PDB file of C-alpha atoms in Angstrom:
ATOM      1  CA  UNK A   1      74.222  31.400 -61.438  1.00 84.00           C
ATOM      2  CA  UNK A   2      73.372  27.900 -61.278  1.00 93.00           C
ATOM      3  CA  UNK A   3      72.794  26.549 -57.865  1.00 97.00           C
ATOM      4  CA  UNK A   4      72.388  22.860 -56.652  1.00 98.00           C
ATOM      5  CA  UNK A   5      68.511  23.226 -55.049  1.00 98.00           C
ATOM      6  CA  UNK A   6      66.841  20.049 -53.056  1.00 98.00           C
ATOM      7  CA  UNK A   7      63.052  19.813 -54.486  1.00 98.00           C
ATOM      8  CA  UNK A   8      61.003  18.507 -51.597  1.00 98.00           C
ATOM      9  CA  UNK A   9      57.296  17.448 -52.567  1.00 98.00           C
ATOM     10  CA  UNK A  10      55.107  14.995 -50.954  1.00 98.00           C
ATOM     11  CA  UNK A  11      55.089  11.490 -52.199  1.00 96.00           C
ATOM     12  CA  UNK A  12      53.398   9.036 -49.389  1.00 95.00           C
ATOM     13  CA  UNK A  13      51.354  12.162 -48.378  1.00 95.00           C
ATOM     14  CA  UNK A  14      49.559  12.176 -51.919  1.00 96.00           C
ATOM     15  CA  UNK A  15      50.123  13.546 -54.966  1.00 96.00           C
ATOM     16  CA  UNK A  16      47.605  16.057 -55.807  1.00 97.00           C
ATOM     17  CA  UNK A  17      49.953  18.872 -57.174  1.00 97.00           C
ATOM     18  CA  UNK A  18      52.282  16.462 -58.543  1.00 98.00           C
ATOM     19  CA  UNK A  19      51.539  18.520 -61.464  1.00 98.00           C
ATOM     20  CA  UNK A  20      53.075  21.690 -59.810  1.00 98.00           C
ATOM     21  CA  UNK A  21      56.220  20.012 -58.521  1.00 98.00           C
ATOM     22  CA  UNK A  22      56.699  18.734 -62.355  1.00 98.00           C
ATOM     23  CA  UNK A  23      55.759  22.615 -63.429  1.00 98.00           C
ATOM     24  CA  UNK A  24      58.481  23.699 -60.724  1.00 98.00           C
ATOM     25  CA  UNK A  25      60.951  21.279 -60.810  1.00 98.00           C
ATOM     26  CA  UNK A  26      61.405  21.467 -64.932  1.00 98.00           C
ATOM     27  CA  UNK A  27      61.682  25.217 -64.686  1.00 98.00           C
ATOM     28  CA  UNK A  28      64.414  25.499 -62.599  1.00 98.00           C
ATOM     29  CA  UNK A  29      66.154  22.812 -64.448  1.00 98.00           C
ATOM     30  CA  UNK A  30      65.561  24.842 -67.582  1.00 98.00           C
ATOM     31  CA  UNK A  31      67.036  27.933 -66.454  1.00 97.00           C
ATOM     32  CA  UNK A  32      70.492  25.908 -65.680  1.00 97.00           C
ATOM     33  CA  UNK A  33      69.984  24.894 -61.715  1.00 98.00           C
ATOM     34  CA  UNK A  34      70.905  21.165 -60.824  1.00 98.00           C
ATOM     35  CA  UNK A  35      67.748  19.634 -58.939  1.00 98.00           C
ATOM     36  CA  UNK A  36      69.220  17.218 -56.633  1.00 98.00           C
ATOM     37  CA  UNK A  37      65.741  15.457 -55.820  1.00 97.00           C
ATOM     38  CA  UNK A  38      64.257  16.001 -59.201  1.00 97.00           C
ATOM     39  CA  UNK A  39      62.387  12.432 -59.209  1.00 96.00           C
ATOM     40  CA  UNK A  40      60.029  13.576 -56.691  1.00 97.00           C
ATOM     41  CA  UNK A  41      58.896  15.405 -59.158  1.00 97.00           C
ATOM     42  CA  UNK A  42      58.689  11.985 -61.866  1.00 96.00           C
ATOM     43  CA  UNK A  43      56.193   9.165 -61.244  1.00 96.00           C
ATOM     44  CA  UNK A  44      58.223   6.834 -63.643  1.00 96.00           C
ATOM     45  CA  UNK A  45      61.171   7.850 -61.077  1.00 95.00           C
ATOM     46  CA  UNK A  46      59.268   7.174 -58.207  1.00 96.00           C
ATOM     47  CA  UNK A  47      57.618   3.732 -59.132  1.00 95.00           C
ATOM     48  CA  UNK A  48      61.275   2.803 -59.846  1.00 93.00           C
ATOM     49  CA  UNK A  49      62.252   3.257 -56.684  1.00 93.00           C
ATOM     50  CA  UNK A  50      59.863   1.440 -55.255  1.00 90.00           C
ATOM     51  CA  UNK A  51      61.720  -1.464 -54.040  1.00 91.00           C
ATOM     52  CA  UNK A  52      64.711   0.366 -52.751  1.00 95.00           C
ATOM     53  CA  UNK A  53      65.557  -0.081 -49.356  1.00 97.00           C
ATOM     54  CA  UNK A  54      63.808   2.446 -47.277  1.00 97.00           C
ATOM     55  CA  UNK A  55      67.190   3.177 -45.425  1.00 98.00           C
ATOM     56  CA  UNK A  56      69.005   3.789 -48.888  1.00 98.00           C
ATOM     57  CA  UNK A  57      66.234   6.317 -49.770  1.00 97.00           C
ATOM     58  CA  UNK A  58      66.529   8.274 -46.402  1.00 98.00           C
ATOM     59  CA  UNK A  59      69.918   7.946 -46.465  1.00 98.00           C
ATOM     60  CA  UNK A  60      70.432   9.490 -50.292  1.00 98.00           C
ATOM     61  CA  UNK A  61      67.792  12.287 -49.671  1.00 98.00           C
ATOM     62  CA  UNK A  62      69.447  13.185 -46.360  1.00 98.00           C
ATOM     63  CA  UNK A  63      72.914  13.645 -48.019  1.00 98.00           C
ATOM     64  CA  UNK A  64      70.734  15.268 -50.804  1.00 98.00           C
ATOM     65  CA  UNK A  65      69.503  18.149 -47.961  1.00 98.00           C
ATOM     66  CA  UNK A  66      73.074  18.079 -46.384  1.00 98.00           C
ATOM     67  CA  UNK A  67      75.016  19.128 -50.296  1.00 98.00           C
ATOM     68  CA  UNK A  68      72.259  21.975 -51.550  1.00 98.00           C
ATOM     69  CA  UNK A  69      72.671  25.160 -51.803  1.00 98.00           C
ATOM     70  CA  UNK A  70      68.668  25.976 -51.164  1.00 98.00           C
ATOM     71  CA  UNK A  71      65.798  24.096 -50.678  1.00 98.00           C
ATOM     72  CA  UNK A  72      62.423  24.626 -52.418  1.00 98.00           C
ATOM     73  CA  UNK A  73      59.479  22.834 -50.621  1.00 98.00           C
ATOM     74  CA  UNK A  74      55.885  22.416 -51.658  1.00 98.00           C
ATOM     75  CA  UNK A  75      53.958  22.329 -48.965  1.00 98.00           C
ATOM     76  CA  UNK A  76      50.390  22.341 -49.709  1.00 98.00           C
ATOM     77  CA  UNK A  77      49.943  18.368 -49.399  1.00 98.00           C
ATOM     78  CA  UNK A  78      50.476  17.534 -45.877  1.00 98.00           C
ATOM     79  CA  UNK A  79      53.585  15.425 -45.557  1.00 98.00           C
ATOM     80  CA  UNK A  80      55.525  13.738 -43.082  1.00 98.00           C
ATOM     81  CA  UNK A  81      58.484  13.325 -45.413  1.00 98.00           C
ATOM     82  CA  UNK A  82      58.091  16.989 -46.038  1.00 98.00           C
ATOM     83  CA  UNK A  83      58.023  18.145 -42.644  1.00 98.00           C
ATOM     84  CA  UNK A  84      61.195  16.235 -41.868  1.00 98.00           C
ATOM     85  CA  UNK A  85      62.999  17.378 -44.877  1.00 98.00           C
ATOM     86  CA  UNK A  86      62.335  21.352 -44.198  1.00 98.00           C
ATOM     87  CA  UNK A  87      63.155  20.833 -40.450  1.00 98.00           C
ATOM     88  CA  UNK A  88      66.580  19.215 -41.606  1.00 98.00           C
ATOM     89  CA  UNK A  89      67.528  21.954 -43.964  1.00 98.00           C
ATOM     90  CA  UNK A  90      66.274  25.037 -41.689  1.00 98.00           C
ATOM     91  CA  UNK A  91      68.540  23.602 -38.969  1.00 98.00           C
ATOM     92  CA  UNK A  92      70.882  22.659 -41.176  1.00 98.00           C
ATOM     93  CA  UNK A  93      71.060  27.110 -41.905  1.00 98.00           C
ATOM     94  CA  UNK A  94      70.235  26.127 -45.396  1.00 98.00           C
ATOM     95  CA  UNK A  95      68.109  29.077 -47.581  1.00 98.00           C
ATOM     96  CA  UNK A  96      64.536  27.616 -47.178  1.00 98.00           C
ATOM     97  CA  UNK A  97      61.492  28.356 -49.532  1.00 98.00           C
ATOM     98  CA  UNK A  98      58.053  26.716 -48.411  1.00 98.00           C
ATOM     99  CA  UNK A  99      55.328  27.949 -51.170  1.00 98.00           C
ATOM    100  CA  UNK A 100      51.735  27.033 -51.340  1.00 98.00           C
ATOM    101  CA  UNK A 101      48.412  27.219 -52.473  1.00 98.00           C
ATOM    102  CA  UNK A 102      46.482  29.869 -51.485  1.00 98.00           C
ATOM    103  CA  UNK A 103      42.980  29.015 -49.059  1.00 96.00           C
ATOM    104  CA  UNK A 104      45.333  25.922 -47.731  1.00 96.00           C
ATOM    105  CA  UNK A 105      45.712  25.669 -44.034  1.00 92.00           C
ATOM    106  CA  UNK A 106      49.206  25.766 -43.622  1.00 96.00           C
ATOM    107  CA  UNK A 107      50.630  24.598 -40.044  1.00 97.00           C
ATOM    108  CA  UNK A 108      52.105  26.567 -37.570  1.00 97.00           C
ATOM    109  CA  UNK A 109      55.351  24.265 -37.442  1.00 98.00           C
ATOM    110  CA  UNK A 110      55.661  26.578 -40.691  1.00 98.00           C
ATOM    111  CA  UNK A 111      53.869  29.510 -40.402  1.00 98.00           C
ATOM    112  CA  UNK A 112      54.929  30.188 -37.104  1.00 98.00           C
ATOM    113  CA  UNK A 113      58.588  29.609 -37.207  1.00 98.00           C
ATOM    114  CA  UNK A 114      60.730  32.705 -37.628  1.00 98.00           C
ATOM    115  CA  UNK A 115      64.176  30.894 -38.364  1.00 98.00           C
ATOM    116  CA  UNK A 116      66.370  33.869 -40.437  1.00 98.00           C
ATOM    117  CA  UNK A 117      66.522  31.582 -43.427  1.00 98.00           C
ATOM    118  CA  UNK A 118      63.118  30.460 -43.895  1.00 98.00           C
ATOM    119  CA  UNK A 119      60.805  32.072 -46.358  1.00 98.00           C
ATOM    120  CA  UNK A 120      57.139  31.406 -46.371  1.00 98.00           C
ATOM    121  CA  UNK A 121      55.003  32.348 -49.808  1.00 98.00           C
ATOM    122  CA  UNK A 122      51.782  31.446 -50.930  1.00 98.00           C
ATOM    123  CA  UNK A 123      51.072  31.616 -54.679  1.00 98.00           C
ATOM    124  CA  UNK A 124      47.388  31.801 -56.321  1.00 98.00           C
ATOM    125  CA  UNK A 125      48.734  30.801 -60.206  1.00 98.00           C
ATOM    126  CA  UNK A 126      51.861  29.082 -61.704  1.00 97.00           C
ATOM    127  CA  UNK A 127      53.169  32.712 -62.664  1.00 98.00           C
ATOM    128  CA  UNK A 128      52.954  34.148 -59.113  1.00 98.00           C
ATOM    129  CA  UNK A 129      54.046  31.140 -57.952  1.00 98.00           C
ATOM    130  CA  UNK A 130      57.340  32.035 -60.534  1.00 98.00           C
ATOM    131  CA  UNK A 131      57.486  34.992 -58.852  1.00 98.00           C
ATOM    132  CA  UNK A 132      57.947  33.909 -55.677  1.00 98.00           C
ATOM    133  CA  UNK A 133      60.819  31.065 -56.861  1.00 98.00           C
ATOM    134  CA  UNK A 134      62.613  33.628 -59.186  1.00 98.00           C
ATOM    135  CA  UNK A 135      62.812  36.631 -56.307  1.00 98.00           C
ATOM    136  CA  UNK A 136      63.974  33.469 -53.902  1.00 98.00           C
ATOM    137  CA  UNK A 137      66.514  32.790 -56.029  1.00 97.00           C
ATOM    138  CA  UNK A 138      67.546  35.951 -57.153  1.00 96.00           C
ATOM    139  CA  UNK A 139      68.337  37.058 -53.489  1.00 95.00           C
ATOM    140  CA  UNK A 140      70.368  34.266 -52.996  1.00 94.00           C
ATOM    141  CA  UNK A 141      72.480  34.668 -56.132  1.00 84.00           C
ATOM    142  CA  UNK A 142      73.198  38.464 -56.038  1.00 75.00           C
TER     143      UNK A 142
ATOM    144  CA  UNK B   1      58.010   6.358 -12.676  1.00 85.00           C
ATOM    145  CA  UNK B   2      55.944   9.766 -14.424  1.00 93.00           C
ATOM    146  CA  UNK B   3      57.263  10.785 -17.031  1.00 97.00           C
ATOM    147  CA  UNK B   4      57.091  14.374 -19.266  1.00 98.00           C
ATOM    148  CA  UNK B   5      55.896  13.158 -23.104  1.00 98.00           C
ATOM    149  CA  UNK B   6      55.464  15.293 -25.774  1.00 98.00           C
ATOM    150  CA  UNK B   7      52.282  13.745 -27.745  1.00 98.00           C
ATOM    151  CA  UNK B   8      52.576  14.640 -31.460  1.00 98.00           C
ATOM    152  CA  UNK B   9      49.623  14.327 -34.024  1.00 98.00           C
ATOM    153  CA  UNK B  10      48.168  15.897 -37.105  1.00 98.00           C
ATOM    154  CA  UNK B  11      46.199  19.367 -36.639  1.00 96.00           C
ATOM    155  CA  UNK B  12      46.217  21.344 -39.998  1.00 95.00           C
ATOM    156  CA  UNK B  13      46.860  17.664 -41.562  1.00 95.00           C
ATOM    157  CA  UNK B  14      43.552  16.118 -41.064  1.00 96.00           C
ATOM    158  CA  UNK B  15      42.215  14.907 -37.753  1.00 96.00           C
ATOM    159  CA  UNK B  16      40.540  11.688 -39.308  1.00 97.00           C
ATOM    160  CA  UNK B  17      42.320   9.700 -35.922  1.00 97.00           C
ATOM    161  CA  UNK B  18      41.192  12.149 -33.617  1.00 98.00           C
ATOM    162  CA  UNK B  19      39.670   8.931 -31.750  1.00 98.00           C
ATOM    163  CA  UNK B  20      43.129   7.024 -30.981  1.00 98.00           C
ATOM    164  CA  UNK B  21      44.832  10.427 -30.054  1.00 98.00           C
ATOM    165  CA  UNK B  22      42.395  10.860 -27.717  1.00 98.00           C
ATOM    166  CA  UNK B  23      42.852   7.343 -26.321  1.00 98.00           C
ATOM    167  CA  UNK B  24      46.429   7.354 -26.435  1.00 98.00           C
ATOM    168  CA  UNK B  25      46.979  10.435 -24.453  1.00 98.00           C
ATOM    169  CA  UNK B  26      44.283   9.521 -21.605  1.00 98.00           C
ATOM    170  CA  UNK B  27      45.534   6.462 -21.066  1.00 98.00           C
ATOM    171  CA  UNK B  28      49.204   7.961 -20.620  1.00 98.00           C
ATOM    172  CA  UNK B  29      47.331  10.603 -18.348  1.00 98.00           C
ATOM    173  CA  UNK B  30      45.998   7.873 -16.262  1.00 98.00           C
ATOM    174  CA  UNK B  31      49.395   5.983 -15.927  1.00 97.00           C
ATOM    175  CA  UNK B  32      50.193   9.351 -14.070  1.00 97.00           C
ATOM    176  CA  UNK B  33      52.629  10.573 -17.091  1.00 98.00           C
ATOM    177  CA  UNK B  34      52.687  14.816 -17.596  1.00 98.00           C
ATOM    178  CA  UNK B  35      50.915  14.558 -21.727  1.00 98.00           C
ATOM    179  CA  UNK B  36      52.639  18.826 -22.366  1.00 98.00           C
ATOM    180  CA  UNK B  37      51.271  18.618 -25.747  1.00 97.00           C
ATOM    181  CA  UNK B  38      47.616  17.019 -24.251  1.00 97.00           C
ATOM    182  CA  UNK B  39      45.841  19.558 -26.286  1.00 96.00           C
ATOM    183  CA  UNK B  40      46.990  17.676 -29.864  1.00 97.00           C
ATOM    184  CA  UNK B  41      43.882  15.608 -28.592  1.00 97.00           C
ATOM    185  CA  UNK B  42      41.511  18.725 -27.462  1.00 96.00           C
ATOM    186  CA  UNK B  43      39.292  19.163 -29.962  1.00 96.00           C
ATOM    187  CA  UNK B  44      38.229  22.328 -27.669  1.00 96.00           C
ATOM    188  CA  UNK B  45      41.357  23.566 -26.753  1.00 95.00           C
ATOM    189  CA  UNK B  46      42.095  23.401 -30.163  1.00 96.00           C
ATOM    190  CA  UNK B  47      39.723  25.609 -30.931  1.00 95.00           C
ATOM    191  CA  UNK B  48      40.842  28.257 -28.255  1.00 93.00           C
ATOM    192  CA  UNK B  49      44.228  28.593 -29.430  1.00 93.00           C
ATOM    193  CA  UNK B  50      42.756  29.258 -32.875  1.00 90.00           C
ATOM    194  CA  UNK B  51      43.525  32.768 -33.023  1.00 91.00           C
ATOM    195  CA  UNK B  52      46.698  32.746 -31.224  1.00 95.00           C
ATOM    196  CA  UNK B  53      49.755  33.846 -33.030  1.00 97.00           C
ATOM    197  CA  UNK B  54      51.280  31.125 -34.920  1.00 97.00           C
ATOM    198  CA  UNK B  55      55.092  32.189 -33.780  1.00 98.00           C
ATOM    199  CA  UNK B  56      54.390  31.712 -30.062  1.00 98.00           C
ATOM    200  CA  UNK B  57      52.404  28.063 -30.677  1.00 98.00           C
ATOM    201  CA  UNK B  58      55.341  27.455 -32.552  1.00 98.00           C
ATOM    202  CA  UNK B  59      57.704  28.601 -29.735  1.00 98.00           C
ATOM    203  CA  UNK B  60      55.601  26.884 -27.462  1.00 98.00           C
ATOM    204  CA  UNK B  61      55.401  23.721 -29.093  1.00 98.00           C
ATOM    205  CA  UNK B  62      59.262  23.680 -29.999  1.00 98.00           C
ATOM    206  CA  UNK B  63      60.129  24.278 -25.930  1.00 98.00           C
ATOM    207  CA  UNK B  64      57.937  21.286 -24.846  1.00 98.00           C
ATOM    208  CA  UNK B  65      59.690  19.130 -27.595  1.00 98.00           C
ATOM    209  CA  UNK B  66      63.349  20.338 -25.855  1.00 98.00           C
ATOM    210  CA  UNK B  67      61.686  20.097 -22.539  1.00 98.00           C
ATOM    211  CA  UNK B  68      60.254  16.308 -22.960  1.00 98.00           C
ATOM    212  CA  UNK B  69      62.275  13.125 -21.836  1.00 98.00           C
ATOM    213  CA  UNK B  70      60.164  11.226 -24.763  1.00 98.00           C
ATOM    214  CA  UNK B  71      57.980  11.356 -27.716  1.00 98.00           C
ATOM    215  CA  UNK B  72      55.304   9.534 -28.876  1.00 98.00           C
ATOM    216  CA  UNK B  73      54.266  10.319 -32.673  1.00 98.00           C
ATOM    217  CA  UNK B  74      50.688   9.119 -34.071  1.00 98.00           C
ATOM    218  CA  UNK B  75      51.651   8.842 -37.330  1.00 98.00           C
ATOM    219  CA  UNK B  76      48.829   7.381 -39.263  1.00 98.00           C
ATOM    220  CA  UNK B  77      48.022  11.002 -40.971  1.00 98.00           C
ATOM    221  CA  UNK B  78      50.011  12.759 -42.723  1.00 98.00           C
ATOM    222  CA  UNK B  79      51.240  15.802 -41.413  1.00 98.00           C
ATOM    223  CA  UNK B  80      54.251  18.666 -42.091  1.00 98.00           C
ATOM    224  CA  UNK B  81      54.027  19.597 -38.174  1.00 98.00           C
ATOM    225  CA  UNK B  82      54.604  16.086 -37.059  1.00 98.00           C
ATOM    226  CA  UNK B  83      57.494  15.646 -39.386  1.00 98.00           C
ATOM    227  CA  UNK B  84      58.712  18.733 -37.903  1.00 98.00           C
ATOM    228  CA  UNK B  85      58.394  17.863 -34.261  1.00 98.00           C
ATOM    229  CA  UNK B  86      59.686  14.395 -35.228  1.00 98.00           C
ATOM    230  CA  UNK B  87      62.377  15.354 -36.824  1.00 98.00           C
ATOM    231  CA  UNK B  88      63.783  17.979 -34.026  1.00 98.00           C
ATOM    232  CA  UNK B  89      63.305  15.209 -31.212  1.00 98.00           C
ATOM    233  CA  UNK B  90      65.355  12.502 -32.886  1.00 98.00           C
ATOM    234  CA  UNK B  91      68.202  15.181 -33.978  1.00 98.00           C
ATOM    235  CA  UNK B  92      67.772  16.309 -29.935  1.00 98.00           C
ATOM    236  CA  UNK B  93      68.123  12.699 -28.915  1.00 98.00           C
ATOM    237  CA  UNK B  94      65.046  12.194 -27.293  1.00 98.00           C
ATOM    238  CA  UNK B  95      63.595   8.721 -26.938  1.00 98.00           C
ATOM    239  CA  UNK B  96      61.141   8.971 -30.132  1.00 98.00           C
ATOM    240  CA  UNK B  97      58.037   6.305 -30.459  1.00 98.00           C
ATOM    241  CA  UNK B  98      56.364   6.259 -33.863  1.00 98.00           C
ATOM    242  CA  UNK B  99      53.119   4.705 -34.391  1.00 98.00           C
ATOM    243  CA  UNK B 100      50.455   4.326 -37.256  1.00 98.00           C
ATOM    244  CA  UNK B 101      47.890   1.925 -38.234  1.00 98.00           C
ATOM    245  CA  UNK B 102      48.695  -1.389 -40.302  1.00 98.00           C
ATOM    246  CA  UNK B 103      47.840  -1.009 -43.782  1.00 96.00           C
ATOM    247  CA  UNK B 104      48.824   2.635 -44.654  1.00 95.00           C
ATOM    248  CA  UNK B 105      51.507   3.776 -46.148  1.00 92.00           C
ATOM    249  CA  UNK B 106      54.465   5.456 -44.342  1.00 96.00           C
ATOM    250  CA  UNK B 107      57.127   7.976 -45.212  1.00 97.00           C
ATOM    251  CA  UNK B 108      60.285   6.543 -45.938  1.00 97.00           C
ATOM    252  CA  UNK B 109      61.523   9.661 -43.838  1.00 98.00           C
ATOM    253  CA  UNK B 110      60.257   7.585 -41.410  1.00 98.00           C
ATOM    254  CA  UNK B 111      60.686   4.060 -42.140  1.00 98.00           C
ATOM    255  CA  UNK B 112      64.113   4.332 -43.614  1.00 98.00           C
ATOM    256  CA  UNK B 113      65.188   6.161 -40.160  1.00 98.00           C
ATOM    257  CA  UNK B 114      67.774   4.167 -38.804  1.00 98.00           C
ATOM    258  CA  UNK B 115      68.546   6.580 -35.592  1.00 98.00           C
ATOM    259  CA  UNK B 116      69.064   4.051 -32.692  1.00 98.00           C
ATOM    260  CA  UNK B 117      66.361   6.914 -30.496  1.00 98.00           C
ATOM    261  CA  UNK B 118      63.701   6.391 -33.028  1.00 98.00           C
ATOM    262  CA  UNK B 119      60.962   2.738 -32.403  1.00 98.00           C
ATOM    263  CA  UNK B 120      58.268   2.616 -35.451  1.00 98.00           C
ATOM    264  CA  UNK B 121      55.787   0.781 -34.567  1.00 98.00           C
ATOM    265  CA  UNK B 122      52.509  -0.869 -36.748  1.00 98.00           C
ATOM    266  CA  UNK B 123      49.144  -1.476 -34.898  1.00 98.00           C
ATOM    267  CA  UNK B 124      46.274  -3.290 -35.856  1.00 98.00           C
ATOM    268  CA  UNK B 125      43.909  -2.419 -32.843  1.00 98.00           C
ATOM    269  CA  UNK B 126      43.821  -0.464 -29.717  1.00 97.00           C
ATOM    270  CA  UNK B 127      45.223  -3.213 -27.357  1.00 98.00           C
ATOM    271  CA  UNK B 128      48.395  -3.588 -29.774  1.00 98.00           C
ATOM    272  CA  UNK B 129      49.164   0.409 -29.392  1.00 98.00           C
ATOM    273  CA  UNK B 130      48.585   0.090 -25.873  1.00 98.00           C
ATOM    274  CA  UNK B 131      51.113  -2.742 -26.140  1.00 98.00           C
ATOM    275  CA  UNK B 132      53.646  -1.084 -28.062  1.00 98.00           C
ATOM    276  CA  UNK B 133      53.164   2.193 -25.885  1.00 98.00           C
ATOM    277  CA  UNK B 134      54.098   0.416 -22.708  1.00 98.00           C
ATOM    278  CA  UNK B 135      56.834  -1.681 -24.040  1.00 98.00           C
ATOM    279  CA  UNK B 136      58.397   1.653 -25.410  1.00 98.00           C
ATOM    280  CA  UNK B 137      57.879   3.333 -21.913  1.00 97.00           C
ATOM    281  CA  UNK B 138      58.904   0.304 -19.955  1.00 96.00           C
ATOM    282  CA  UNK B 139      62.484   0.156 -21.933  1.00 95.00           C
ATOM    283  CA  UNK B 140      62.870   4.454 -20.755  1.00 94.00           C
ATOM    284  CA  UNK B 141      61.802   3.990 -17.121  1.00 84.00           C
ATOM    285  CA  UNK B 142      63.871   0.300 -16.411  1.00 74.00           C
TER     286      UNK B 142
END
């Protein structure tokens, strides 16, 4: 069933597996699932936000986090925007998915919280990191 | 008048302003304020909680944030457990000060933030972050 799922991917942090969040992001999208935040995913997207107001971006992705069904993070770049945007949608009682590389350091603000609806996964290749997406999604959907 | 501050920087992030966290939290120290998170600049004690589990640092971490009557947030590096902690003191209420160096580039989680608890602040040198420090505990403790 298609479900309306809030990407979140750094974007000031750096974008060293902006290559993953386009792998991600165009999957789910392909298999029918409306991704709210689906330009962090675009450079062209990004650089044409560039001269929004910051307060129209934080406002738009907050309302983004508030109207999703699940949120999908990638977490292996270190991210302020990140970290706010998982906090927000774990207290919000939202279903949570943070994935990452393996032989990252991963913080304990993630690793260590045992909220009900947070799921932490760490992947090694795009098809385990699949895996871990489809069997996210496929417990929230049955 | 002393008060409890929850100091919040970058750990699994990068410590690459170890330096001003150190700085930042003595000096508070020496104004006589109780620093519960003093470790963030403990390169040692760091290192001794190492092996803890990462549900009670987390547990820990999230009590001193409820616990603290402000936070001050060294946001020059970015970091998912700052957003975190930063993003569970401003939904709390608490009196938030963030703080980075001029030049970089910040979250628009962050910047875009209009929450009347939250200050950002830009510095170039020490003496302006001890100046924006005191100005944000002088407007708490007036």
């Amino acid at each position: 069933m298609p479900m309306k799922i809030y990407f979140s991917g750094s974007i000031s942090g750096g974008r060293a597996h902006e290559a993953i969040y386009q792998h991600l992001v165009a999957r789910l999208q392909a298999q029918g699932h409306d991704v709210l935040s689906a330009h962090v995913a675009d450079p062209i997207a990004l650089e044409a936000e560039k001269d929004m107001p910051p307060r129209d971006i934080f406002e738009r992705d907050v309302n983004w986090v508030k109207e999703c069904e699940a949120m999908i993070a990638e977490v292996s770049t270190p991210s302020l925007g990140v970290g706010y945007e998982y906090a927000l949608a774990v207290q919000l009682g939202k279903p949570v998915l943070c994935v990452y590389r393996s032989g990252l350091r991963l913080s304990k603000m993630i690793t260590g919280n045992s909220a009900p609806n947070l799921t932490v996964a760490v992947y090694a290749s795009e098809t385990e990191l699949d895996e871990q997406v489809d069997a996210f999604i496929a417990k929230l959907t049955c």
